[in-house]
Amino acid sequence: MSDRIKILGVPVDMVNYAEALERFKKFIEKDGVSLIVTPNSEIVVNAGKNPDLMSAIEQAEMVIPDGIGLVYASKILKHPLEERVTGIDFLGKSLDYLSKNGKTVFLFGSKPGIAAKAAEKMEETYPGLKVVGTRNGYFKPEEEEEILAEINNAAPDLLCVALGSPKQELFVLKYKDRLKTKAAIGVGGSLDVWSGELKRAPEFYRKHGLEWLYRFIQEPSRYKRMAALPLFMLKVLFSDKSQTK
Ligand code: UDP
């Protein structure tokens, strides 16, 4: 078990890509559902206000640091994370592993048509990958049983849930005991990127931790959400630095 630190009370595993993937492989081999969450600074701030989200993250089997803000915060807190492990890159590595080992994935979430398009692109990128089902992420509460049955009929090794946070984490937690899958990961807008609907930030923005800026340029309506990063950094600076374990 790797080390876990707390950033503003939210647990984060001190894993790099290789370690995260090793743990993922173990999840796929063992019984029960392992929840993987990928918080960025916005999600950390939200968890402080939403006890259900906080509890979901606390119960997750793996919490990967998807967000440059978390890496900065870990340095301020004197428990530096080795690197940022983005949800979308981690997903790519997981799919690569699944494709080479005859394992399956189900894509649940995003607007109608997106998951199917993402599935096509994934199968092209990772030959041998078996996407055993797709389902859009817009549903009424009374449709949840049907969705659960759809997922369980496919019994995927990995369930990708793209409902945005906290919906995706809360969905998995609610049905954790009934889901027939080995691992479930909240992937936010990753299916939009995979489908080609949303462009991922070019290398320059990624390398300099400026993905948030690129995303803002693409979707200026998200400006309120962008305020989360500076707010988060301020909170970390003024937080009690002894509360990191
Ligand atoms: N989404 C969904 N159902 C909902 C709300 C959102 O399937 O009820 C999808 C949305 O279409 C998008 C994804 O959730 O593909 C994540 O959205 P967002 O960009 O907000 O992700 P985040 O920034 O939280 O990772």
Coordinates of N, CA, C and O in Angstrom, one line a residue, residues 43-182:
I43 N -12.3 19.5 -7.2 CA -12.9 18.4 -6.5 C -12.6 18.4 -5.0 O -13.4 18.2 -4.2
V44 N -11.3 18.8 -4.8 CA -10.8 18.8 -3.4 C -11.6 19.9 -2.6 O -12.1 19.7 -1.5
V45 N -11.8 21.1 -3.3 CA -12.5 22.2 -2.6 C -14.0 21.7 -2.5 O -14.6 21.9 -1.4
N46 N -14.5 21.1 -3.5 CA -15.9 20.7 -3.4 C -16.1 19.6 -2.3 O -17.2 19.6 -1.6
A47 N -15.1 18.7 -2.1 CA -15.3 17.7 -1.1 C -15.3 18.3 0.3 O -16.0 17.8 1.2
G48 N -14.7 19.5 0.5 CA -14.7 20.2 1.8 C -16.2 20.7 2.1 O -16.5 20.9 3.2
K49 N -17.0 20.8 1.0 CA -18.3 21.4 1.2 C -19.4 20.3 1.1 O -20.5 20.5 1.4
N50 N -19.0 19.1 0.6 CA -19.9 18.1 0.3 C -19.5 16.8 1.0 O -18.6 16.0 0.5
P51 N -20.1 16.5 2.2 CA -19.7 15.3 3.0 C -19.8 14.0 2.2 O -19.0 13.1 2.4
D52 N -20.8 13.9 1.3 CA -21.0 12.7 0.6 C -19.8 12.5 -0.4 O -19.3 11.3 -0.5
L53 N -19.4 13.5 -1.0 CA -18.2 13.4 -1.9 C -17.0 13.1 -1.1 O -16.2 12.2 -1.5
M54 N -16.8 13.8 0.0 CA -15.6 13.5 0.9 C -15.6 12.0 1.3 O -14.6 11.3 1.2
S55 N -16.8 11.5 1.7 CA -16.9 10.1 2.1 C -16.6 9.2 0.9 O -15.9 8.1 1.1
A56 N -17.0 9.5 -0.3 CA -16.8 8.7 -1.4 C -15.2 8.6 -1.7 O -14.7 7.5 -1.9
I57 N -14.6 9.7 -1.6 CA -13.1 9.7 -1.8 C -12.4 9.0 -0.7 O -11.5 8.2 -1.0
E58 N -12.9 9.1 0.5 CA -12.3 8.4 1.6 C -12.4 6.9 1.5 O -11.5 6.1 1.9
Q59 N -13.5 6.5 0.9 CA -13.7 5.1 0.7 C -13.1 4.5 -0.6 O -13.2 3.3 -0.8
A60 N -12.6 5.3 -1.4 CA -12.0 4.9 -2.7 C -10.8 4.0 -2.4 O -10.0 4.3 -1.5
E61 N -10.6 3.0 -3.3 CA -9.4 2.1 -3.1 C -8.2 2.8 -3.6 O -7.1 2.5 -3.2
M62 N -8.4 3.8 -4.6 CA -7.2 4.5 -5.1 C -7.7 6.0 -5.4 O -8.7 6.2 -6.1
V63 N -6.9 6.9 -4.9 CA -7.1 8.3 -5.2 C -5.9 8.9 -5.9 O -4.8 9.0 -5.3
I64 N -6.0 9.1 -7.2 CA -4.9 9.6 -8.0 C -4.9 11.1 -8.1 O -5.9 11.7 -8.3
P65 N -3.7 11.7 -8.1 CA -3.6 13.2 -8.1 C -3.7 13.7 -9.5 O -2.7 14.0 -10.2
D66 N -4.9 14.0 -10.0 CA -5.2 14.5 -11.3 C -5.4 16.0 -11.2 O -6.5 16.5 -11.1
G67 N -4.3 16.7 -11.2 CA -4.4 18.1 -11.1 C -3.1 18.7 -10.7 O -2.5 18.3 -9.7
I68 N -2.7 19.7 -11.4 CA -1.4 20.3 -11.1 C -1.4 21.0 -9.7 O -0.5 21.0 -9.0
G69 N -2.6 21.5 -9.4 CA -2.8 22.1 -8.1 C -2.4 21.2 -6.9 O -1.9 21.6 -5.9
L70 N -2.8 19.9 -7.1 CA -2.5 19.0 -6.1 C -1.0 18.8 -5.9 O -0.5 18.6 -4.8
V71 N -0.3 18.8 -7.0 CA 1.2 18.6 -7.0 C 1.8 19.8 -6.3 O 2.6 19.7 -5.4
Y72 N 1.4 21.0 -6.6 CA 1.9 22.2 -5.9 C 1.6 22.2 -4.4 O 2.4 22.4 -3.6
A73 N 0.3 21.8 -4.1 CA -0.1 21.7 -2.7 C 0.8 20.7 -2.0 O 1.2 21.0 -0.8
S74 N 1.1 19.6 -2.6 CA 1.8 18.6 -1.9 C 3.2 19.1 -1.5 O 3.8 18.7 -0.5
K75 N 3.7 20.0 -2.4 CA 5.1 20.6 -2.1 C 5.0 21.6 -0.9 O 5.8 21.6 0.0
I76 N 3.9 22.4 -0.9 CA 3.7 23.3 0.2 C 3.6 22.5 1.5 O 4.1 23.0 2.5
L77 N 2.9 21.4 1.4 CA 2.7 20.6 2.6 C 3.8 19.7 3.0 O 3.8 18.9 3.9
K78 N 4.9 19.8 2.2 CA 6.2 19.1 2.5 C 6.1 17.6 2.3 O 6.8 16.8 3.0
H79 N 5.1 17.1 1.5 CA 5.0 15.7 1.1 C 4.9 15.7 -0.4 O 3.8 15.3 -0.9
P80 N 5.9 16.0 -1.1 CA 5.8 16.2 -2.5 C 5.4 15.0 -3.3 O 6.0 13.9 -3.1
L81 N 4.3 15.1 -4.1 CA 3.9 14.1 -5.0 C 5.0 14.1 -6.1 O 5.5 15.1 -6.5
E82 N 5.3 12.8 -6.6 CA 6.3 12.7 -7.6 C 5.9 13.4 -8.9 O 6.6 14.1 -9.6
E83 N 4.6 13.1 -9.3 CA 4.1 13.7 -10.6 C 2.6 13.7 -10.5 O 2.0 13.1 -9.7
R84 N 2.1 14.5 -11.5 CA 0.7 14.6 -11.7 C 0.3 13.3 -12.5 O 0.9 13.0 -13.4
V85 N -0.8 12.6 -12.0 CA -1.2 11.4 -12.7 C -2.6 11.8 -13.3 O -3.6 11.8 -12.5
T86 N -2.7 12.2 -14.5 CA -4.0 12.7 -15.0 C -4.9 11.5 -15.2 O -4.5 10.4 -15.6
G87 N -6.2 11.7 -15.0 CA -7.2 10.7 -15.1 C -7.2 10.2 -16.6 O -7.2 9.0 -16.8
I88 N -7.1 11.1 -17.5 CA -7.2 10.6 -18.9 C -6.0 9.8 -19.4 O -6.1 8.8 -20.1
D89 N -4.8 10.2 -18.9 CA -3.6 9.4 -19.3 C -3.6 8.1 -18.5 O -3.2 7.0 -19.1
F90 N -4.0 8.1 -17.3 CA -4.1 6.9 -16.5 C -5.1 5.9 -17.2 O -4.9 4.7 -17.3
L91 N -6.2 6.5 -17.7 CA -7.2 5.7 -18.4 C -6.6 5.0 -19.6 O -6.8 3.8 -19.8
G92 N -5.8 5.8 -20.3 CA -5.2 5.2 -21.5 C -4.3 4.1 -21.2 O -4.3 3.0 -21.8
K93 N -3.5 4.2 -20.1 CA -2.6 3.1 -19.7 C -3.4 1.9 -19.2 O -3.1 0.7 -19.5
S94 N -4.5 2.2 -18.6 CA -5.4 1.1 -18.1 C -6.0 0.3 -19.3 O -6.0 -0.9 -19.3
L95 N -6.5 1.1 -20.3 CA -7.1 0.5 -21.5 C -6.0 -0.4 -22.2 O -6.3 -1.5 -22.7
D96 N -4.8 0.1 -22.3 CA -3.7 -0.6 -22.9 C -3.5 -1.9 -22.2 O -3.4 -3.0 -22.9
Y97 N -3.5 -1.9 -20.9 CA -3.3 -3.1 -20.1 C -4.5 -4.1 -20.4 O -4.3 -5.3 -20.6
L98 N -5.7 -3.6 -20.4 CA -6.9 -4.4 -20.6 C -6.9 -5.1 -22.0 O -7.2 -6.2 -22.1
S99 N -6.5 -4.3 -23.0 CA -6.4 -4.8 -24.4 C -5.4 -5.9 -24.5 O -5.7 -6.8 -25.3
K100 N -4.4 -5.8 -23.8 CA -3.3 -6.9 -23.9 C -3.6 -8.1 -23.1 O -2.9 -9.1 -23.1
N101 N -4.7 -8.0 -22.2 CA -4.9 -9.2 -21.4 C -6.4 -9.7 -21.5 O -6.9 -10.4 -20.6
G102 N -7.0 -9.4 -22.6 CA -8.3 -10.0 -22.9 C -9.4 -9.5 -22.0 O -10.3 -10.2 -21.7
K103 N -9.2 -8.3 -21.4 CA -10.2 -7.8 -20.4 C -11.1 -6.8 -21.1 O -10.9 -6.3 -22.2
T104 N -12.2 -6.5 -20.3 CA -13.3 -5.7 -21.0 C -13.6 -4.4 -20.2 O -13.2 -4.2 -19.0
V105 N -14.2 -3.5 -20.9 CA -14.5 -2.2 -20.4 C -15.9 -1.8 -20.8 O -16.4 -2.1 -21.9
F106 N -16.6 -1.1 -19.9 CA -18.0 -0.5 -20.2 C -17.9 1.0 -20.1 O -17.3 1.5 -19.1
L107 N -18.4 1.7 -21.0 CA -18.3 3.2 -20.9 C -19.7 3.8 -20.6 O -20.6 3.6 -21.4
F108 N -19.8 4.4 -19.5 CA -21.1 4.9 -19.0 C -21.0 6.4 -18.8 O -20.2 6.8 -17.9
G109 N -21.7 7.2 -19.5 CA -21.8 8.6 -19.3 C -21.6 9.5 -20.5 O -21.4 8.9 -21.6
S110 N -21.7 10.8 -20.4 CA -21.6 11.8 -21.4 C -22.9 11.7 -22.3 O -23.8 10.9 -22.1
K111 N -22.9 12.7 -23.2 CA -24.2 12.9 -24.0 C -24.4 11.7 -25.0 O -23.4 11.0 -25.3
P112 N -25.6 11.5 -25.4 CA -25.9 10.4 -26.3 C -25.0 10.4 -27.5 O -24.7 11.4 -28.1
G113 N -24.5 9.2 -27.8 CA -23.6 9.0 -28.9 C -22.1 9.2 -28.6 O -21.2 8.6 -29.3
I114 N -21.8 9.9 -27.5 CA -20.4 10.1 -27.2 C -19.6 8.9 -26.8 O -18.5 8.6 -27.3
A115 N -20.3 8.1 -25.9 CA -19.6 6.9 -25.4 C -19.3 5.9 -26.6 O -18.2 5.3 -26.6
A116 N -20.3 5.8 -27.5 CA -20.1 4.8 -28.6 C -18.9 5.3 -29.5 O -18.1 4.5 -30.0
K117 N -18.9 6.6 -29.7 CA -17.8 7.2 -30.5 C -16.4 7.0 -29.8 O -15.4 6.6 -30.5
A118 N -16.4 7.2 -28.5 CA -15.2 7.0 -27.8 C -14.8 5.6 -27.8 O -13.6 5.3 -28.0
A119 N -15.8 4.7 -27.8 CA -15.5 3.2 -27.8 C -14.8 2.9 -29.1 O -13.8 2.1 -29.1
E120 N -15.3 3.4 -30.2 CA -14.7 3.2 -31.5 C -13.2 3.6 -31.5 O -12.3 2.9 -32.0
K121 N -13.0 4.8 -31.0 CA -11.6 5.3 -31.0 C -10.7 4.5 -30.1 O -9.5 4.3 -30.4
M122 N -11.2 4.1 -29.0 CA -10.4 3.3 -28.1 C -10.0 2.0 -28.7 O -8.9 1.5 -28.6
E123 N -11.0 1.4 -29.4 CA -10.7 0.0 -29.9 C -9.7 0.2 -31.1 O -9.0 -0.8 -31.3
E124 N -9.8 1.3 -31.8 CA -8.8 1.6 -32.8 C -7.4 1.7 -32.2 O -6.4 1.2 -32.7
T125 N -7.3 2.5 -31.1 CA -6.1 2.8 -30.5 C -5.4 1.6 -29.8 O -4.2 1.4 -29.8
Y126 N -6.3 0.8 -29.2 CA -5.8 -0.4 -28.4 C -6.4 -1.6 -29.0 O -7.4 -2.2 -28.5
P127 N -5.8 -2.1 -30.1 CA -6.4 -3.3 -30.7 C -6.5 -4.5 -29.7 O -5.6 -4.7 -28.9
G128 N -7.6 -5.2 -29.8 CA -7.8 -6.2 -28.8 C -8.7 -5.8 -27.7 O -9.3 -6.6 -26.9
L129 N -8.9 -4.5 -27.5 CA -9.7 -4.0 -26.4 C -11.2 -4.4 -26.7 O -11.6 -4.2 -27.8
K130 N -11.8 -4.9 -25.6 CA -13.2 -5.2 -25.8 C -14.1 -4.3 -25.0 O -14.2 -4.3 -23.8
V131 N -14.8 -3.4 -25.7 CA -15.8 -2.5 -25.1 C -17.1 -3.2 -25.1 O -17.7 -3.5 -26.2
V132 N -17.5 -3.7 -24.0 CA -18.7 -4.6 -23.9 C -20.0 -3.8 -23.7 O -21.1 -4.4 -23.6
G133 N -20.0 -2.5 -23.7 CA -21.2 -1.8 -23.6 C -21.0 -0.3 -23.4 O -19.9 0.2 -23.0
T134 N -22.0 0.5 -23.9 CA -21.9 2.0 -23.7 C -23.3 2.4 -23.3 O -24.3 1.8 -23.7
R135 N -23.4 3.5 -22.6 CA -24.7 4.1 -22.2 C -24.5 5.6 -21.9 O -23.5 5.9 -21.2
N136 N -25.4 6.4 -22.4 CA -25.2 7.8 -22.1 C -25.5 8.1 -20.6 O -26.1 7.3 -19.9
G137 N -25.1 9.3 -20.2 CA -25.1 9.6 -18.8 C -26.3 10.5 -18.4 O -26.2 11.2 -17.3
Y138 N -27.3 10.6 -19.2 CA -28.5 11.4 -18.8 C -29.7 10.5 -18.6 O -30.2 9.8 -19.5
F139 N -30.1 10.4 -17.3 CA -31.1 9.5 -16.9 C -31.9 10.0 -15.7 O -31.4 10.9 -15.0
K140 N -33.0 9.5 -15.5 CA -33.9 9.8 -14.3 C -33.6 8.8 -13.3 O -33.2 7.6 -13.6
P141 N -33.8 9.1 -12.0 CA -33.5 8.2 -10.9 C -34.1 6.8 -11.1 O -33.5 5.8 -10.8
E142 N -35.3 6.8 -11.7 CA -36.0 5.5 -11.8 C -35.4 4.7 -12.9 O -35.8 3.5 -13.1
E143 N -34.5 5.2 -13.7 CA -33.8 4.4 -14.7 C -32.5 3.7 -14.2 O -31.9 3.0 -14.9
E144 N -32.2 4.1 -13.0 CA -30.9 3.6 -12.5 C -30.8 2.0 -12.4 O -29.8 1.4 -12.7
E145 N -31.9 1.4 -12.0 CA -32.0 -0.1 -12.0 C -31.7 -0.7 -13.3 O -30.9 -1.7 -13.4
E146 N -32.3 -0.1 -14.3 CA -32.1 -0.6 -15.7 C -30.6 -0.4 -16.1 O -30.0 -1.3 -16.8
I147 N -30.0 0.7 -15.7 CA -28.6 1.0 -16.1 C -27.7 -0.1 -15.4 O -26.8 -0.6 -15.9
L148 N -28.1 -0.3 -14.1 CA -27.3 -1.3 -13.3 C -27.4 -2.7 -14.0 O -26.3 -3.4 -14.1
A149 N -28.6 -3.0 -14.4 CA -28.7 -4.3 -15.1 C -27.9 -4.4 -16.4 O -27.3 -5.4 -16.7
E150 N -27.9 -3.3 -17.1 CA -27.2 -3.2 -18.4 C -25.7 -3.5 -18.1 O -25.0 -4.2 -18.8
I151 N -25.2 -2.8 -17.1 CA -23.7 -2.9 -16.8 C -23.5 -4.3 -16.3 O -22.5 -5.0 -16.7
N152 N -24.3 -4.8 -15.4 CA -24.1 -6.2 -14.8 C -24.2 -7.3 -15.9 O -23.5 -8.3 -15.7
N153 N -25.1 -7.1 -16.9 CA -25.2 -8.1 -17.9 C -23.9 -8.2 -18.7 O -23.4 -9.3 -19.1
A154 N -23.2 -7.0 -18.8 CA -21.9 -7.0 -19.6 C -20.8 -7.4 -18.7 O -19.7 -7.9 -19.1
A155 N -21.0 -7.3 -17.4 CA -19.9 -7.6 -16.3 C -18.5 -7.2 -16.8 O -17.7 -8.1 -16.9
P156 N -18.3 -5.9 -17.0 CA -17.0 -5.5 -17.5 C -15.9 -5.6 -16.4 O -16.2 -5.6 -15.2
D157 N -14.6 -5.7 -16.8 CA -13.6 -5.7 -15.8 C -13.4 -4.3 -15.3 O -13.2 -4.0 -14.1
L158 N -13.6 -3.3 -16.2 CA -13.5 -1.9 -15.8 C -14.8 -1.1 -16.2 O -15.2 -1.3 -17.4
L159 N -15.3 -0.4 -15.3 CA -16.4 0.5 -15.6 C -15.9 2.0 -15.6 O -15.5 2.4 -14.5
C160 N -16.1 2.6 -16.7 CA -15.7 4.1 -16.7 C -17.0 4.9 -16.6 O -18.0 4.7 -17.3
V161 N -17.0 5.7 -15.6 CA -18.2 6.5 -15.3 C -17.9 8.0 -15.6 O -17.1 8.6 -14.9
A162 N -18.6 8.5 -16.6 CA -18.3 9.9 -17.0 C -19.6 10.7 -16.8 O -20.3 11.1 -17.7
L163 N -19.9 11.0 -15.5 CA -21.0 11.8 -15.2 C -20.6 13.1 -14.6 O -21.5 13.9 -14.2
G164 N -19.3 13.4 -14.5 CA -18.8 14.6 -13.9 C -18.9 14.3 -12.4 O -19.5 13.4 -11.9
S165 N -18.1 15.1 -11.6 CA -18.0 15.0 -10.2 C -19.0 15.9 -9.5 O -19.2 17.0 -10.0
P166 N -19.7 15.5 -8.5 CA -19.6 14.3 -7.7 C -20.5 13.2 -8.2 O -20.5 12.1 -7.5
K167 N -21.3 13.4 -9.2 CA -22.3 12.4 -9.6 C -21.7 11.0 -9.8 O -22.2 10.0 -9.4
Q168 N -20.5 11.0 -10.5 CA -19.9 9.7 -10.9 C -19.4 9.0 -9.7 O -19.6 7.8 -9.6
E169 N -18.8 9.7 -8.7 CA -18.3 9.0 -7.5 C -19.5 8.5 -6.7 O -19.5 7.4 -6.2
L170 N -20.6 9.3 -6.6 CA -21.7 8.9 -5.8 C -22.5 7.7 -6.4 O -23.0 6.9 -5.7
F171 N -22.5 7.7 -7.7 CA -23.2 6.6 -8.4 C -22.5 5.3 -8.1 O -23.1 4.3 -7.7
V172 N -21.2 5.3 -8.2 CA -20.5 4.0 -7.9 C -20.6 3.6 -6.5 O -20.9 2.4 -6.2
L173 N -20.5 4.6 -5.6 CA -20.6 4.2 -4.1 C -22.0 3.7 -3.8 O -22.1 2.7 -3.1
K174 N -23.0 4.3 -4.4 CA -24.4 3.9 -4.1 C -24.6 2.4 -4.5 O -25.3 1.6 -3.8
Y175 N -24.0 2.0 -5.6 CA -24.2 0.6 -6.1 C -23.0 -0.3 -6.0 O -23.0 -1.4 -6.6
K176 N -22.0 0.1 -5.2 CA -20.8 -0.6 -5.1 C -21.0 -2.1 -4.8 O -20.4 -3.0 -5.4
D177 N -21.9 -2.4 -3.9 CA -22.2 -3.8 -3.5 C -22.9 -4.6 -4.5 O -22.9 -5.8 -4.5
R178 N -23.5 -3.9 -5.5 CA -24.3 -4.6 -6.5 C -23.7 -4.6 -7.9 O -24.1 -5.4 -8.7
L179 N -22.7 -3.8 -8.1 CA -22.0 -3.7 -9.4 C -21.2 -5.0 -9.7 O -20.4 -5.4 -8.8
K180 N -21.3 -5.5 -10.9 CA -20.5 -6.6 -11.3 C -19.4 -6.1 -12.2 O -19.5 -6.0 -13.4
T181 N -18.3 -5.6 -11.5 CA -17.2 -5.1 -12.2 C -16.0 -5.2 -11.2 O -16.3 -5.3 -10.0
K182 N -14.8 -5.1 -11.7 CA -13.7 -5.2 -10.8 C -13.2 -3.8 -10.4 O -12.7 -3.7 -9.2

